[in-house]
Amino acid sequence: MSSLTEVANTLVSNRRGVLAADESIGTMSSRLESVGVEATDENRRAYRELIVTTPDLVDSISGIILADDTLRQKLSDGRTFPEALAAMGIHPGIKVDTGAKPLAGAPGEKVTEGLDGLRERVAEYVSRGATFAKWRAVFNIGDDLPSERAVRANVHALARYAGLCQEGGLVPIVEPEVLMDGSHSLARCQQVTRVVLRSLFDELALMQADFDGMVLKPNMVVAGKDCPEQPSVDEAAQTTVDTLRETVPPSVPGIAFLSGGQNPETATRHLGAMQNCGSLPWELTYSFGRALVGPALETWRGNPANWEAAQRALSVRAVANAAAR
Ligand code: 13P
């Protein structure tokens, strides 16, 4: 087994999942401000330290995705974040895209950037201890969206990112996110997710990415958050699994879902229900951001007296998701 395959398997197996703590400086700043914490480098660092020093996290978390700024910061004890994670038995990961930008000629749609210089950045991240990477593409659902232009531009970038990561020794987490924003139905989300995933795996094959050395991080198939007809947990879970069976090659070791703005308990229930949808060729796990760390951030609010309670709030979500598997 190649080391990429080994890392990919470790990330998704043993009932563990991946924690996404890779919010960009802008996104992290607004999350901090939303709970009354000043958006400084130090507060972003402290919040990430709270996450990675949560006791027993290794039991439910196999890897943590960091942002570039965190990779260069240190814990209070002087270790870098990757050093501390590796010592705990948690894989350090790195978000390598530089964000979704408006796509020319496609109003309302975005293409994720970050390919220029990526080979050199991958080499640097490997030298700093990262073992895996993440790149997120976003797809809006609208009457005529996503356009074929937006789908093709984004899957092309995802596939080139995956190839560069594998060449340089990082396992790519490939994240095509069909957004929950809007009033579309479950069926429409399924249709769009199917198109995106088919197109993605065609492009990954064209770029000769190794399916067994990657992790797919898709959205769950759910109705838009403003849709008046919300499916049951079992219906959304079954539709998600059906869509993945149609589109994801069996050689992919694991599928680690994003939470996408679902409330933390609902995301966990969906994950649990999917484990009862028959035997599957891949592991199904979590790579949540908000659904894992949201309650901890709400609890911490920048107050050192809330530190341990916030870590307990993170533990509760991490343990619940591991149990749901
Ligand atoms: P959410 O689970 O909050 O959607 O975040 C996952 C992620 O990594 C987004 O890129």
Coordinates of C-alpha atoms and ligand atoms in Angstrom, one line a residue:
M1 CA 0.0 0.0 0.0
S2 CA 1.4 3.4 -0.9
S3 CA 1.8 5.9 1.9
L4 CA -0.9 8.1 0.3
T5 CA -3.3 5.2 0.4
E6 CA -2.3 4.5 4.0
V7 CA -2.9 8.1 5.1
A8 CA -6.2 8.2 3.2
N9 CA -7.4 5.0 4.9
T10 CA -6.3 6.3 8.3
L11 CA -8.3 9.5 7.9
V12 CA -11.6 7.7 7.3
S13 CA -11.4 4.5 9.3
N14 CA -11.8 3.3 12.9
R15 CA -15.0 5.4 13.3
R16 CA -12.9 8.6 13.2
G17 CA -13.4 11.7 11.1
V18 CA -11.6 14.9 10.1
L19 CA -12.1 18.2 11.8
A20 CA -12.1 21.3 9.6
A21 CA -10.5 24.2 11.4
D22 CA -9.2 25.9 8.3
E23 CA -11.4 28.9 8.1
S24 CA -9.7 31.7 6.1
I25 CA -8.6 34.8 8.1
G26 CA -11.7 36.6 6.9
T27 CA -14.2 33.8 7.8
M28 CA -12.5 33.1 11.2
S29 CA -12.6 36.8 12.0
S30 CA -16.3 37.1 11.4
R31 CA -17.0 33.9 13.4
L32 CA -15.0 35.3 16.3
E33 CA -16.8 38.7 16.1
S34 CA -20.1 36.9 16.0
V35 CA -19.4 35.7 19.6
G36 CA -18.0 39.0 20.8
V37 CA -14.3 38.1 20.4
E38 CA -11.9 40.6 18.8
A39 CA -10.5 39.3 15.5
T40 CA -6.8 39.3 16.2
D41 CA -4.0 36.9 15.2
E42 CA -3.7 35.9 18.8
N43 CA -7.4 35.2 19.3
R44 CA -7.4 33.1 16.1
R45 CA -4.4 31.2 17.5
A46 CA -5.9 30.8 20.9
Y47 CA -9.1 29.4 19.5
R48 CA -7.2 26.9 17.4
E49 CA -5.2 25.9 20.5
L50 CA -8.4 25.3 22.3
I51 CA -9.5 22.9 19.6
V52 CA -6.3 20.9 19.2
T53 CA -5.7 20.5 22.9
T54 CA -9.1 19.1 23.6
P55 CA -8.6 15.9 25.7
D56 CA -9.0 12.6 24.0
L57 CA -9.8 14.2 20.6
V58 CA -7.7 11.4 19.0
D59 CA -10.4 8.9 19.8
S60 CA -12.8 10.4 17.4
I61 CA -10.7 12.7 15.2
S62 CA -8.1 11.3 12.7
G63 CA -7.0 14.6 11.1
I64 CA -7.4 18.3 11.5
I65 CA -7.4 20.7 8.6
L66 CA -5.5 23.9 9.3
A67 CA -5.3 27.2 7.6
D68 CA -2.0 28.6 6.3
D69 CA -1.7 31.1 9.2
T70 CA -2.2 28.4 11.8
L71 CA 0.4 26.2 10.3
R72 CA 2.9 29.0 11.0
Q73 CA 1.7 29.7 14.6
K74 CA 2.7 28.0 17.8
L75 CA 0.9 26.6 20.8
S76 CA 1.6 28.2 24.2
D77 CA 4.2 25.4 24.8
G78 CA 6.2 26.5 21.8
R79 CA 5.4 23.5 19.5
T80 CA 4.0 24.2 16.1
F81 CA 0.4 23.0 15.4
P82 CA 1.6 20.1 13.1
E83 CA 4.1 19.0 15.8
A84 CA 1.5 18.9 18.5
L85 CA -1.1 17.1 16.3
A86 CA 1.5 14.5 15.1
A87 CA 2.5 13.8 18.8
M88 CA -1.2 13.1 19.5
G89 CA -1.6 10.7 16.6
I90 CA -3.7 13.2 14.6
H91 CA -2.8 13.9 11.0
P92 CA -2.2 17.6 10.3
G93 CA -3.8 18.9 7.1
I94 CA -3.7 22.1 5.2
K95 CA -6.3 24.0 3.1
V96 CA -4.4 25.0 0.0
D97 CA -7.0 26.8 -2.1
T98 CA -7.0 30.6 -2.0
G99 CA -10.8 31.0 -2.1
A100 CA -13.8 31.0 -4.5
K101 CA -13.7 34.1 -6.8
P102 CA -16.4 35.3 -9.3
L103 CA -16.1 33.3 -12.5
A104 CA -15.9 35.4 -15.6
G105 CA -18.9 35.2 -17.8
A106 CA -20.9 33.4 -15.2
P107 CA -23.0 35.8 -13.0
G108 CA -23.6 34.4 -9.5
E109 CA -21.1 31.6 -9.8
K110 CA -17.6 31.2 -8.5
V111 CA -14.4 29.3 -9.4
T112 CA -11.9 28.4 -6.7
E113 CA -8.4 29.7 -7.2
G114 CA -5.0 28.7 -5.9
L115 CA -3.2 26.5 -8.6
D116 CA -0.4 29.0 -9.4
G117 CA 2.6 28.1 -7.3
L118 CA 0.8 25.1 -5.8
R119 CA 3.6 22.6 -6.5
E120 CA 6.0 24.8 -4.4
R121 CA 3.5 25.4 -1.6
V122 CA 2.8 21.6 -1.4
A123 CA 6.6 21.0 -0.9
E124 CA 6.7 23.7 1.8
Y125 CA 3.6 22.2 3.6
V126 CA 5.1 18.7 3.5
S127 CA 8.3 20.1 5.1
R128 CA 6.2 21.7 7.8
G129 CA 4.6 18.3 8.6
A130 CA 1.3 18.3 6.7
T131 CA 0.2 14.9 5.4
F132 CA -3.0 15.9 3.6
A133 CA -4.7 18.9 2.0
K134 CA -8.1 20.3 1.2
W135 CA -9.5 22.3 -1.7
R136 CA -13.2 23.4 -1.7
A137 CA -15.2 24.3 -4.8
V138 CA -18.8 25.7 -4.4
F139 CA -21.8 25.3 -6.6
N140 CA -24.9 27.4 -6.3
I141 CA -28.3 26.0 -7.1
G142 CA -30.6 28.3 -9.0
D143 CA -33.1 28.0 -11.9
D144 CA -30.3 27.7 -14.4
L145 CA -27.4 27.1 -12.0
P146 CA -24.9 25.7 -11.8
S147 CA -23.9 26.3 -15.4
E148 CA -21.8 23.8 -17.2
R149 CA -19.1 26.5 -17.3
A150 CA -18.9 26.7 -13.6
V151 CA -19.0 22.9 -13.1
R152 CA -16.3 22.3 -15.6
A153 CA -14.0 25.1 -14.4
N154 CA -14.3 23.9 -10.8
V155 CA -13.8 20.2 -11.4
H156 CA -10.8 21.0 -13.6
A157 CA -9.2 22.9 -10.8
L158 CA -10.1 20.2 -8.2
A159 CA -8.5 17.5 -10.4
R160 CA -5.3 19.5 -11.1
Y161 CA -5.1 20.2 -7.3
A162 CA -5.5 16.5 -6.6
G163 CA -2.7 15.6 -9.1
L164 CA -0.3 18.2 -7.7
C165 CA -0.9 17.0 -4.1
Q166 CA -0.4 13.4 -4.9
E167 CA 2.7 14.2 -6.9
G168 CA 4.1 16.1 -3.9
G169 CA 3.1 13.6 -1.2
L170 CA -0.1 15.0 0.3
V171 CA -3.5 13.2 0.3
P172 CA -6.0 15.5 -1.4
I173 CA -9.4 15.9 0.2
V174 CA -11.5 16.8 -2.8
E175 CA -14.4 19.0 -1.7
P176 CA -17.1 19.8 -4.2
E177 CA -19.9 21.6 -2.2
V178 CA -23.3 22.0 -3.6
L179 CA -24.7 24.7 -1.3
M180 CA -27.8 24.5 0.8
D181 CA -28.8 28.1 0.1
G182 CA -32.1 28.5 -1.6
S183 CA -35.5 26.8 -1.7
H184 CA -34.7 23.9 -4.0
S185 CA -36.1 20.5 -3.4
L186 CA -34.2 17.3 -2.3
A187 CA -34.6 16.0 -5.9
R188 CA -33.0 19.1 -7.4
C189 CA -30.0 18.8 -5.0
Q190 CA -29.6 15.2 -5.9
Q191 CA -29.7 16.0 -9.6
V192 CA -27.0 18.8 -9.3
T193 CA -24.9 16.7 -6.9
R194 CA -25.0 13.8 -9.4
V195 CA -23.9 16.1 -12.3
V196 CA -21.1 17.6 -10.3
L197 CA -19.7 14.2 -9.0
R198 CA -19.9 12.6 -12.4
S199 CA -18.0 15.5 -14.0
L200 CA -15.5 15.5 -11.1
F201 CA -14.6 11.8 -11.4
D202 CA -14.3 12.1 -15.2
E203 CA -11.9 14.9 -14.7
L204 CA -9.9 13.2 -11.9
A205 CA -9.6 10.2 -14.2
L206 CA -8.4 12.4 -17.1
M207 CA -5.7 13.9 -14.8
Q208 CA -4.7 10.4 -13.7
A209 CA -5.4 11.0 -10.0
D210 CA -5.2 7.9 -7.9
F211 CA -8.6 7.3 -6.5
D212 CA -7.2 5.1 -3.7
G213 CA -5.0 7.9 -2.4
M214 CA -7.7 10.6 -2.0
V215 CA -10.8 11.4 0.2
L216 CA -14.0 12.8 -1.3
K217 CA -15.7 15.5 0.8
P218 CA -19.1 16.2 -0.6
N219 CA -22.3 17.8 0.6
M220 CA -25.0 15.5 1.9
V221 CA -28.0 15.5 -0.4
V222 CA -30.6 17.7 1.4
A223 CA -33.3 20.1 0.4
G224 CA -32.4 23.8 0.3
K225 CA -32.7 25.5 3.7
D226 CA -35.6 27.6 2.6
C227 CA -37.5 24.7 0.9
P228 CA -40.9 24.3 2.5
E229 CA -40.9 20.6 2.1
Q230 CA -38.0 19.2 4.2
P231 CA -37.3 15.4 3.8
S232 CA -37.0 13.1 6.8
V233 CA -33.6 12.2 8.1
D234 CA -33.9 8.7 6.6
E235 CA -35.0 10.1 3.2
A236 CA -32.1 12.5 3.0
A237 CA -29.6 9.8 4.1
Q238 CA -30.9 7.2 1.6
T239 CA -30.9 9.8 -1.3
T240 CA -27.3 10.8 -0.4
V241 CA -26.1 7.2 -0.4
D242 CA -28.0 6.4 -3.7
T243 CA -26.3 9.4 -5.3
L244 CA -22.9 8.4 -4.2
R245 CA -23.4 4.8 -5.3
E246 CA -24.1 6.1 -8.8
T247 CA -21.1 8.4 -9.0
V248 CA -18.2 7.5 -6.7
P249 CA -15.8 4.7 -7.8
P250 CA -15.4 1.9 -5.2
S251 CA -11.6 2.4 -5.1
V252 CA -12.0 5.7 -3.2
P253 CA -11.3 4.7 0.4
G254 CA -13.6 7.1 2.1
I255 CA -16.2 9.9 1.8
A256 CA -16.0 12.5 4.6
F257 CA -19.0 14.8 4.5
L258 CA -19.0 18.6 5.1
S259 CA -21.8 19.9 7.3
G260 CA -22.7 22.9 5.1
G261 CA -24.7 24.8 7.6
Q262 CA -26.9 22.0 9.0
N263 CA -27.3 22.2 12.7
P264 CA -24.9 19.9 14.5
E265 CA -27.4 17.4 15.7
T266 CA -29.0 17.0 12.3
A267 CA -25.7 16.5 10.6
T268 CA -24.9 13.7 13.1
R269 CA -28.3 12.1 12.6
H270 CA -27.9 12.1 8.8
L271 CA -24.4 10.5 9.2
G272 CA -25.9 7.8 11.5
A273 CA -28.8 7.0 9.2
M274 CA -26.4 6.5 6.3
Q275 CA -24.7 3.7 8.1
N276 CA -27.9 1.7 7.8
C277 CA -28.3 2.1 4.0
G278 CA -26.8 -1.3 3.1
S279 CA -23.2 -2.4 2.6
L280 CA -21.0 0.3 0.9
P281 CA -17.6 0.1 -0.9
W282 CA -16.2 3.1 1.0
E283 CA -16.1 4.4 4.6
L284 CA -18.7 7.1 5.3
T285 CA -17.5 9.6 7.8
Y286 CA -17.5 13.3 8.8
S287 CA -15.2 16.2 8.0
F288 CA -17.4 18.9 9.6
G289 CA -16.4 22.4 10.5
R290 CA -19.3 24.3 12.0
A291 CA -21.1 21.1 13.1
L292 CA -18.1 20.1 15.2
V293 CA -16.7 23.4 16.5
G294 CA -19.8 25.7 16.5
P295 CA -20.9 24.8 20.0
A296 CA -17.4 25.1 21.4
L297 CA -17.0 28.6 19.9
E298 CA -20.4 29.7 21.4
T299 CA -19.3 28.4 24.8
W300 CA -15.8 29.9 24.8
R301 CA -16.6 33.5 23.7
G302 CA -13.0 34.4 24.3
N303 CA -13.3 33.9 28.1
P304 CA -10.4 31.8 29.6
A305 CA -12.8 30.7 32.3
N306 CA -14.9 28.9 29.6
W307 CA -11.9 27.1 28.1
E308 CA -12.7 23.6 29.6
A309 CA -16.4 23.9 29.0
A310 CA -15.8 24.8 25.4
Q311 CA -13.5 21.8 25.0
R312 CA -16.2 19.6 26.5
A313 CA -18.7 21.0 23.9
L314 CA -16.3 20.0 21.1
S315 CA -15.8 16.5 22.7
V316 CA -19.6 16.0 22.8
R317 CA -19.9 16.6 19.1
A318 CA -16.8 14.6 18.2
V319 CA -17.9 11.6 20.3
A320 CA -21.5 11.8 19.0
N321 CA -20.3 11.7 15.4
A322 CA -17.9 8.8 16.0
A323 CA -20.8 6.9 17.7
A324 CA -23.1 7.7 14.7
R325 CA -20.6 5.8 12.6
Ligands
13P1 P1 -18.7 22.9 7.3 O1 -18.8 21.5 7.9 O2 -18.9 24.0 8.3 O3 -19.5 23.1 6.1 O4 -17.2 23.1 6.9 C1 -16.6 22.1 6.2 C2 -15.5 22.6 5.4 O5 -14.4 22.2 5.5 C3 -15.8 23.7 4.5 O6 -14.8 23.9 3.6

